[in-house]
Structures are given as structure tokens and as C-alpha cells.
Short mmCIF file of C-alpha atoms in Angstrom, two decimals:
data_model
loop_
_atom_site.label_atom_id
_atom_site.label_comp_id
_atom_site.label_asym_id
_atom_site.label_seq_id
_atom_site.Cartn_x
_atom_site.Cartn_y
_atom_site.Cartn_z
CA UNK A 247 0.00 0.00 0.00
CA UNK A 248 1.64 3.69 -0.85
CA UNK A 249 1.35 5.98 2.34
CA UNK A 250 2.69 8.97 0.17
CA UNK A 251 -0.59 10.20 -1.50
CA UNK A 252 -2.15 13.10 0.21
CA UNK A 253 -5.45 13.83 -0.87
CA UNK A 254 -6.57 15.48 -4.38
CA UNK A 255 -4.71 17.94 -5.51
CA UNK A 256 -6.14 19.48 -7.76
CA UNK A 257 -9.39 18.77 -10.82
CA UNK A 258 -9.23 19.48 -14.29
CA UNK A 259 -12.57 20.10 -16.57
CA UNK A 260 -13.14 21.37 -19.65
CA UNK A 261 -15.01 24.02 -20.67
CA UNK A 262 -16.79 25.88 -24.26
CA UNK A 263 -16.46 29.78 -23.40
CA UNK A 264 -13.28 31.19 -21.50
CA UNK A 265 -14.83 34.17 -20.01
CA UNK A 266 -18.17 32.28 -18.96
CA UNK A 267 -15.99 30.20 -16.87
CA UNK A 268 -13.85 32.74 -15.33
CA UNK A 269 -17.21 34.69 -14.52
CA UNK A 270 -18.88 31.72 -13.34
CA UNK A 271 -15.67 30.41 -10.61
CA UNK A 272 -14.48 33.81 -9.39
CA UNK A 273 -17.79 35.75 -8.94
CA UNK A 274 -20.58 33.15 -8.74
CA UNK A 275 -18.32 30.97 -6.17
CA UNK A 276 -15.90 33.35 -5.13
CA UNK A 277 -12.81 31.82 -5.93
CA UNK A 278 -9.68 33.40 -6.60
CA UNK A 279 -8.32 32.64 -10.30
CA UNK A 280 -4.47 31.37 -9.05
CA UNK A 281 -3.19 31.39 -12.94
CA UNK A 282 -4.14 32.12 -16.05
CA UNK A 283 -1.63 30.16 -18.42
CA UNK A 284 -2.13 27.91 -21.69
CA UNK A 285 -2.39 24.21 -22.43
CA UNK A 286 0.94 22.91 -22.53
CA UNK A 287 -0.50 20.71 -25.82
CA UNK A 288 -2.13 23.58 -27.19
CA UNK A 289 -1.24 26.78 -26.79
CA UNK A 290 -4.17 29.05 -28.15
CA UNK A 291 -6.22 27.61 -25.32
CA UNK A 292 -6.09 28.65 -22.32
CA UNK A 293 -5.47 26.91 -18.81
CA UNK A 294 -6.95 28.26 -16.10
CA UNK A 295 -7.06 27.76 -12.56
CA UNK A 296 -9.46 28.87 -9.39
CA UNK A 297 -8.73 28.29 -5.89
CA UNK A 298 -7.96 29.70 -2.54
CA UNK A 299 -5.49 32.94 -1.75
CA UNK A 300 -2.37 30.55 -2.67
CA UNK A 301 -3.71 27.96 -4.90
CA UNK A 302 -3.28 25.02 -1.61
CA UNK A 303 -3.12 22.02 -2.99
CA UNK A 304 -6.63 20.43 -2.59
CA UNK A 305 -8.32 23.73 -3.28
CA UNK A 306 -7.52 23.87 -7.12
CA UNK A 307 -10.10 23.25 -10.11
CA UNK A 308 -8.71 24.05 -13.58
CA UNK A 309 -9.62 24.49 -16.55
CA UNK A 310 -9.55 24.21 -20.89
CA UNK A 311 -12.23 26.70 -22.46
CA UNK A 312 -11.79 24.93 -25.68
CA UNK A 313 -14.37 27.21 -27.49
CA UNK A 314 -17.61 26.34 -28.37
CA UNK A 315 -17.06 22.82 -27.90
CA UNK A 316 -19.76 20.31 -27.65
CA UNK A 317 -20.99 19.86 -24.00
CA UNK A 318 -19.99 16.18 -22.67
CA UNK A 319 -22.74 13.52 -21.96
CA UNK A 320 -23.03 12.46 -18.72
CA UNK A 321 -22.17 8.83 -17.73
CA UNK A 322 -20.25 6.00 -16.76
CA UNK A 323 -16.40 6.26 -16.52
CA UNK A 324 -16.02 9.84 -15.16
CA UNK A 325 -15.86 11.85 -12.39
CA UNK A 326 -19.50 12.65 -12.28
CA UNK A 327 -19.47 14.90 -9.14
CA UNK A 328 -16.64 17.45 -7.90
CA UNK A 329 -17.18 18.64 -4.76
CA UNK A 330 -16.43 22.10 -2.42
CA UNK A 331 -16.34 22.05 1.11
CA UNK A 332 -18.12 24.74 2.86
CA UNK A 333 -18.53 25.74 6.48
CA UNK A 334 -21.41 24.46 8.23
CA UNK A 335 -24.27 26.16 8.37
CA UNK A 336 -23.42 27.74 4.69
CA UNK A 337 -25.50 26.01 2.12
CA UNK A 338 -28.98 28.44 2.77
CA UNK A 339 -26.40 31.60 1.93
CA UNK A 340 -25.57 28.79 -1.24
CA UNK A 341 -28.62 27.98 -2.62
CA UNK A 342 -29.74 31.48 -2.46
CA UNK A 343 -26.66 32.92 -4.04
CA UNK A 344 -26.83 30.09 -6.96
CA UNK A 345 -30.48 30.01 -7.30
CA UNK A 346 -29.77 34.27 -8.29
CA UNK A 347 -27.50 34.05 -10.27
CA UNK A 348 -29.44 31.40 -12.49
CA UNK A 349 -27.52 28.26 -11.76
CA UNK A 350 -29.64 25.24 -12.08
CA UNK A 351 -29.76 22.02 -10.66
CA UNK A 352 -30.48 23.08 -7.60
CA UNK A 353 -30.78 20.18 -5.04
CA UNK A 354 -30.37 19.40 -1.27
CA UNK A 355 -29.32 16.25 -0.27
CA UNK A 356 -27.37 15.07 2.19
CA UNK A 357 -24.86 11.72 2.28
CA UNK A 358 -23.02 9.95 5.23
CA UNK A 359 -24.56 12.59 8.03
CA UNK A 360 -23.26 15.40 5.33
CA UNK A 361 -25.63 18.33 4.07
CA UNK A 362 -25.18 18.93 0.17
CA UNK A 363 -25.89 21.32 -2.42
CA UNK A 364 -25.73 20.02 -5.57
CA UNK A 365 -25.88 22.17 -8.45
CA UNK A 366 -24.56 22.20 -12.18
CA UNK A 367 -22.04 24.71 -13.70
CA UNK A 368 -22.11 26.54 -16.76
CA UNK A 369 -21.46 23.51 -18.90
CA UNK A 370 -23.52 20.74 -17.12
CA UNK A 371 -20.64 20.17 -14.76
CA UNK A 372 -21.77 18.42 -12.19
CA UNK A 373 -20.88 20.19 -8.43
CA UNK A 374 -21.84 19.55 -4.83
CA UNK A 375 -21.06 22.25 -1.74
CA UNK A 376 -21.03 19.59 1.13
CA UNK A 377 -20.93 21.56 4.87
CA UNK A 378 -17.76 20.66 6.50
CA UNK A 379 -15.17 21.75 9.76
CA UNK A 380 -12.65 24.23 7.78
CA UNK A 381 -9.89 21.61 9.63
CA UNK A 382 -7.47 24.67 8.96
CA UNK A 383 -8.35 25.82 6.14
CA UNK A 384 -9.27 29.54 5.06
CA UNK A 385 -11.76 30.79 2.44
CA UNK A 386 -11.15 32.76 -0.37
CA UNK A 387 -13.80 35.27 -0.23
CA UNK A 388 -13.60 37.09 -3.57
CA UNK A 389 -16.76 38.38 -5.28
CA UNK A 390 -18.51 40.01 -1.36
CA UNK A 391 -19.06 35.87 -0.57
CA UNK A 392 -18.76 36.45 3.24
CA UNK A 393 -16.04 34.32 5.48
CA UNK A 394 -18.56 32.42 7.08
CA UNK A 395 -19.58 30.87 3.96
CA UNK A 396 -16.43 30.89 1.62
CA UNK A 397 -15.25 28.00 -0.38
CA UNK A 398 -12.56 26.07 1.91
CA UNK A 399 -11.36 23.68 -0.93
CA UNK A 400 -12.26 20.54 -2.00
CA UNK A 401 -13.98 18.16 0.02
CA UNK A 402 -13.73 15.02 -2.46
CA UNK A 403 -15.02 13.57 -5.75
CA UNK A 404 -17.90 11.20 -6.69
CA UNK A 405 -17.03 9.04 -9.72
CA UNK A 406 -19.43 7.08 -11.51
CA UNK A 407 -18.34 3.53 -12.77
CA UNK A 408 -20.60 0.80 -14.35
CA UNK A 409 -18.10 -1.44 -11.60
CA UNK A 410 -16.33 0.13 -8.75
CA UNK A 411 -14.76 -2.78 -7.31
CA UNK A 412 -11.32 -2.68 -9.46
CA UNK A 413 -11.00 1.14 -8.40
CA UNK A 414 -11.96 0.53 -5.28
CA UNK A 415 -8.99 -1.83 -4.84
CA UNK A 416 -6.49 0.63 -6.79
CA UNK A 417 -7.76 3.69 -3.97
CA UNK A 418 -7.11 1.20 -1.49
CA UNK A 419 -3.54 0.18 -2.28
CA UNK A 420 -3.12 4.12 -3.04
CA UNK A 421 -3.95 4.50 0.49
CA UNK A 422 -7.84 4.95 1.17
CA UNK A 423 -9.57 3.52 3.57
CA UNK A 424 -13.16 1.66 2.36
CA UNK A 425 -15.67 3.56 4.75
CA UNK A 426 -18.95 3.37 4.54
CA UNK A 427 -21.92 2.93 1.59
CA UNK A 428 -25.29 4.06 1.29
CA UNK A 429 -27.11 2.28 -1.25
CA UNK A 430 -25.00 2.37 -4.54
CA UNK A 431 -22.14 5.00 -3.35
CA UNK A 432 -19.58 3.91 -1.10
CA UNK A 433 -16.56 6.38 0.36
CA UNK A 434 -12.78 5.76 0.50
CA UNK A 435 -11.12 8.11 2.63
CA UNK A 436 -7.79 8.87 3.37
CA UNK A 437 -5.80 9.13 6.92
CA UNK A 438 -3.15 11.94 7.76
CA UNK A 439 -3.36 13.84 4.20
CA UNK A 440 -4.73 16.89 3.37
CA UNK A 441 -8.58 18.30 4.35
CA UNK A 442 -9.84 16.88 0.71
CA UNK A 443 -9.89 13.34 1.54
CA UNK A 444 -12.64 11.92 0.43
CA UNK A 445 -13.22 10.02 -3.05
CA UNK A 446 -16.99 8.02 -3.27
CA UNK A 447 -17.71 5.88 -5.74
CA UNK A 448 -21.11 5.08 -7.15
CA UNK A 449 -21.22 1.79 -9.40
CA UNK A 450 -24.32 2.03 -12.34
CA UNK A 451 -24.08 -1.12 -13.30
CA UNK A 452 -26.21 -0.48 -16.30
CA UNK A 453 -25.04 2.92 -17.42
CA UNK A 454 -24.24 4.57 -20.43
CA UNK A 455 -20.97 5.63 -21.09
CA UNK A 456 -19.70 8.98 -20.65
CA UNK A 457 -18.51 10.92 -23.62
CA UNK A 458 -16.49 13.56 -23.25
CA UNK A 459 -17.10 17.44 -23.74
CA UNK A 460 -17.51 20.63 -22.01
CA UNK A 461 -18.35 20.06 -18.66
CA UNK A 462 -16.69 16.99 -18.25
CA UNK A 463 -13.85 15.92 -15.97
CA UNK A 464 -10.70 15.67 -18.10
CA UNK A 465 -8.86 14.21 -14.71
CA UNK A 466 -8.32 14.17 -11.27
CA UNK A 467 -5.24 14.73 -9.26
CA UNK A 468 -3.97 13.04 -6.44
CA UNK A 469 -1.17 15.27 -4.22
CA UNK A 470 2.47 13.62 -3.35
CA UNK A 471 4.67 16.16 -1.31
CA UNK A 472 7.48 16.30 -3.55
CA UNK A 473 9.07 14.72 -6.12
CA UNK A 474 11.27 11.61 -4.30
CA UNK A 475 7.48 10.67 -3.20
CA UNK A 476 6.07 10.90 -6.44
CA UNK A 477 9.00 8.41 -7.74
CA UNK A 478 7.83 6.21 -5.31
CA UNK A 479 4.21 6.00 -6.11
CA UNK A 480 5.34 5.71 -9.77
CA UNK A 481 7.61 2.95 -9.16
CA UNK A 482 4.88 0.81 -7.31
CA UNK A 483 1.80 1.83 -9.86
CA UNK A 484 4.20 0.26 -12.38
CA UNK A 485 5.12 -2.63 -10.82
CA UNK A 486 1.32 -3.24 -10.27
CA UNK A 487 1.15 -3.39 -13.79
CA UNK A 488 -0.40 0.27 -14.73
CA UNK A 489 0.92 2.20 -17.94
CA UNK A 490 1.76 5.32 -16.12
CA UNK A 491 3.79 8.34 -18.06
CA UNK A 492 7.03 9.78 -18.01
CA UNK A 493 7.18 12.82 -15.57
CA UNK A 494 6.43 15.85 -16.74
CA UNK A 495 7.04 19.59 -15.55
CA UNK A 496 4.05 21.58 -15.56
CA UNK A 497 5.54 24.17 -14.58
CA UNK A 498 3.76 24.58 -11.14
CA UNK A 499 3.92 21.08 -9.69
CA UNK A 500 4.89 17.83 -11.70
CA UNK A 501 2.82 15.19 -12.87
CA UNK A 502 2.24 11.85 -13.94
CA UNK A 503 -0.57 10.39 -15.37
CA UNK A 504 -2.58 6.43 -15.54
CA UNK A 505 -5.72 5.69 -16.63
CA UNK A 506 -7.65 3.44 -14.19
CA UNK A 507 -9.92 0.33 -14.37
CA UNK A 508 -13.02 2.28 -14.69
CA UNK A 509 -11.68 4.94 -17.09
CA UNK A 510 -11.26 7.56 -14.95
CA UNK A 511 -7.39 9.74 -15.43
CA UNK A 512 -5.31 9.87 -12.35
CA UNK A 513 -2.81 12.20 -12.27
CA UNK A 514 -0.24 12.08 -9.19
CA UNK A 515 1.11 15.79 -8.92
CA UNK A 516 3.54 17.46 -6.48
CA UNK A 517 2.46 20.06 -4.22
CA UNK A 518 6.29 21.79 -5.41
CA UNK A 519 6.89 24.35 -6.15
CA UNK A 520 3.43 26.33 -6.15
CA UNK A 521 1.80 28.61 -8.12
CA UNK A 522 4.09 31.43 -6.55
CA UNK A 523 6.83 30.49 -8.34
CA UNK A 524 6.58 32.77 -10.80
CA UNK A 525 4.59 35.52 -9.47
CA UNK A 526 4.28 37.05 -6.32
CA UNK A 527 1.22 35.97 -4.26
CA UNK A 528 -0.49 39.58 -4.42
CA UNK A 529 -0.70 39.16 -8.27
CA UNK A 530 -1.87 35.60 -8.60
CA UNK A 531 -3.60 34.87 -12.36
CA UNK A 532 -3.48 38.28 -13.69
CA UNK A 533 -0.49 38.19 -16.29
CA UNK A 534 -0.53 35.76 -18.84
CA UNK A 535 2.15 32.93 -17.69
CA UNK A 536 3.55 30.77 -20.49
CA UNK A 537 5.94 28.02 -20.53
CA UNK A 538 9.08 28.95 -21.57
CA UNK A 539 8.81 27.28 -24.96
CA UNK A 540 6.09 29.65 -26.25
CA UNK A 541 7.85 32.64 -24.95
CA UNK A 542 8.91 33.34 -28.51
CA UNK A 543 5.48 33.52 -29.96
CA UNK A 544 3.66 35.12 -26.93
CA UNK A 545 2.66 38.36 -29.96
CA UNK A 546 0.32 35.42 -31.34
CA UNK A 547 -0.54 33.33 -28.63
CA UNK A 548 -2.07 36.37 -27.21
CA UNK A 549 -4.09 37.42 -30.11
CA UNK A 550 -5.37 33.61 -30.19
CA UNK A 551 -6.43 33.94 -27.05
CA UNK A 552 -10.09 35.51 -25.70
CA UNK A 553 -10.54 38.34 -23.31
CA UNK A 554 -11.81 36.93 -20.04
CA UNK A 555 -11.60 39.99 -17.53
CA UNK A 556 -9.97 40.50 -14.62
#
């Protein structure tokens, strides 16, 4: 079993309009946009990525507005929920803030004890706000969203799988603990990690695959402290037999990638060096950041790209 994965780190989506989805995370929900950079694959769209004051590992969802692209159907295979933790008592200030601002999907639930919010985004993506301790952690509170109700950062993931039971096994040997289940969803959480610990997965054993599009999950990301740890996991995900990647520099962390049993991309990224690292903290996501082999064209890349405001 590893013991150095330490909760998500961060969850990447994909998106059809740029500025809808920098409207959408940083005034809607009130998080701070952390960078505004490109896809390392292709440059003329952009990456972006939403968070807390720092961009803490755990509190990260990114980004690809690929323009106008075809909205994803939902499914089997996918991360089918990505969920915020929010303080208690928080989800009436929620559903009246959403339900304003036109979101829809609107639904209370709860799950394990936990009140939820679930809504959709601007794509179809599907989000819960579950009510949790803040267990250290402090809210953004951009966009007048008050303290007592800021975003604290993830509190897990819900994927949906026709058959859990393979992935279940992989979170287990990547260190999750089977929990409990509550009719077809059962939780794996993780001891001594990060705040966003929690992964559920629901098994639909006669669902459609997902396809995807905007609004879907591209992958999720699973934190290691540093690199020697991130060696490690890859060394024992290969000799478990997975097909797992090279690592590569992303600039802000690095990563490597596997696709699971259930279809789902795992990514195991480094909480080094941080979203600072090229920026001061003050001025997080408001220059254009590219990797240093598209400095030379930055005059086009930035005529490619869409305004999205500040």
C-alpha cells in the first residue's frame, strides 16, 4: 500500500467559453483565479485555474475553455461529481446565491450525516457544496461571498463507474480507507493527508458511457509532497502493472498520469513548487504565464487567445 498520496490535488474540466468560466468560478463561487496560463499541448487555449489565496493544494479546479465545444454527456467512466467544502451552516447563503444568479440544478441532499448542495455549472458540470469543519483551512472570499460561507477547498469527488470494485482496490492500495456505503455510493477516505480526503464511488451497473465534452472531468489529481514521493508512487503503480507516463514539468507542480480500471485519469502531482513560483502571491492569475517554450510567440498566442476579464 503507498502511504505517500495526500489527498486530491487538484481537478481538471473542460469548458466551451473562457470568459463564462472565469465569470462563473471567481464571482458566482468566489474563488480566486491562481493562474491564467495555456495548455501545454495547445497553446491558443487557455489553462486556467481557481482556488484559494495561494492555490493550496486540494483547493484547485482548472480548466480548458476549448471554445464552443460540444458539452460532454453524462455517464459512466467519469468523475460525475466534484465537490467544495463549505462551512457548516453555509449552504442556505448557497442555494440562495446560486439560485440568483441562475444556476440550475439546484438540489439538497445530504450523504453519510453530510448536508449537500448540488448544483450544475455553466457547462452541465456536475458540483456539490457539502458543509464541513474548515480543519485549517481559510476561504477565499472574492466576489462580497462572506467568510462564514467561503469556499474552503475541495472536500472530495464522486465518480461514476458501471463497476467500482477494481477502483476501489487501486484507492485502497493508493492508500484509502473503504468507509462506509449508502445504497449504490460507497466512500474511501484517506488518513493523515490533506482536508480533501474523500473520493466516493457510485457503481451504475447499467449505465451509459460517458462521452467527453464541455463540462466533463478531463482528470483528477492526487497530491504527493514532492518529487522523491512521487518516484515512489510511480515505481509501485508500475510494478502493479499500470501504464503510467514519463514525468512531466508543468511548470507549477509535476505530474504523472494512468488511466484506471473504470476509465477515470489519475494524475499524481507534487504540491512543489506552487503557483508562486513565478509571481508574487499579491498578483496571482493576472499576467498571462507561459511556458518557456512559447515565450517566442507570446505576440500570437495572445491574439489567439479571448478576453476573459480581470
Amino acid at each position: 500500500m503507498l502511504k505517500d498520496i495526500r489527498g486530491l490535488h487538484h481537478v481538471t474540466s473542460m469548458a466551451a467559453d473562457a470568459a463564462e468560466n472565469n465569470r462563473f468560478f471567481t464571482d458566482t463561487l468566489g474563488l480566486r483565479r491562481v493562474k491564467k496560463t495555456v495548455n501545454f499541448d495547445a497553446p491558443e487555449v487557455y489553462h486556467l485555474y481557481y482556488g484559494d489565496e495561494i492555490g493550496t493544494p486540494g483547493s484547485v479546479m482548472t480548466y480548458f475553455p476549448f471554445g464552443q465545444m460540444p458539452r460532454g454527456r453524462r455517464g459512466t467512466g467519469e468523475v460525475g461529481v466534484t465537490e467544495f467544502a463549505v462551512p457548516e451552516g453555509a449552504l442556505p447563503y448557497w442555494r440562495d446565491r446560486l439560485a440568483a444568479r441562475g444556476a440550475t440544478g439546484l438540489g439538497e441532499t445530504s450523504f453519510l450525516g453530510e448536508n449537500r448542495l448540488e448544483f450544475t455549472g455553466p457547462d452541465g458540470d456536475g458540483f456539490a457544496l457539502v458543509e464541513s469543519a474548515d480543519r485549517g483551512r481559510t476561504a477565499w472570499t472574492g466576489a462580497d461571498v462572506p467568510q462564514d460561507a467561503g469556499i474552503l477547498g475541495f472536500h472530495g469527488a464522486r465518480m461514476r463507474l458501471r463497476d467500482s470494485a477494481a477502483t476501489g482496490e487501486l484507492l485502497t492500495f493508493m492508500g484509502y480507507q473503504k468507509d462506509e456505503t449508502d445504497g449504490a455510493v460507497t466512500r474511501y477516505r484517506i488518513e493523515g493527508g490533506n482536508a480533501a480526503d474523500t473520493i466516493d464511488l457510485e457503481a451504475i451497473a447499467d449505465g451509459k458511457a460517458a462521452s467527453q465534452g464541455a463540462g466533463s472531468v478531463h482528470h483528477i489529481a492526487f497530491a504527493v509532497e514532492d518529487r522523491a514521493a512521487q518516484l515512489r508512487v510511480r515505481e509501485a503503480l508500475v510494478d502493479t502493472g499500470y501504464q503510467v507516463t514519463p514525468v512531466i514539468d508543468r511548470d507549477y507542480f509535476w505530474a504523472i498520469y494512468f488511466r484506471t480500471p473504470g476509465g477515470v485519469l489519475f494524475e499524481i502531482a507534487t504540491n512543489e513548487p506552487g503557483f508562486d513560483r513565478d509571481e508574487d502571491t499579491a498578483q496571482l492569475g493576472q499576467a498571462l504565464k507561459l511556458p518557456t517554450r512559447y515565450e517566442p510567440y507570446r505576440s500570437q498566442i495572445e491574439g489567439l487567445l479571448p478576453a476573459i476579464g480581470a
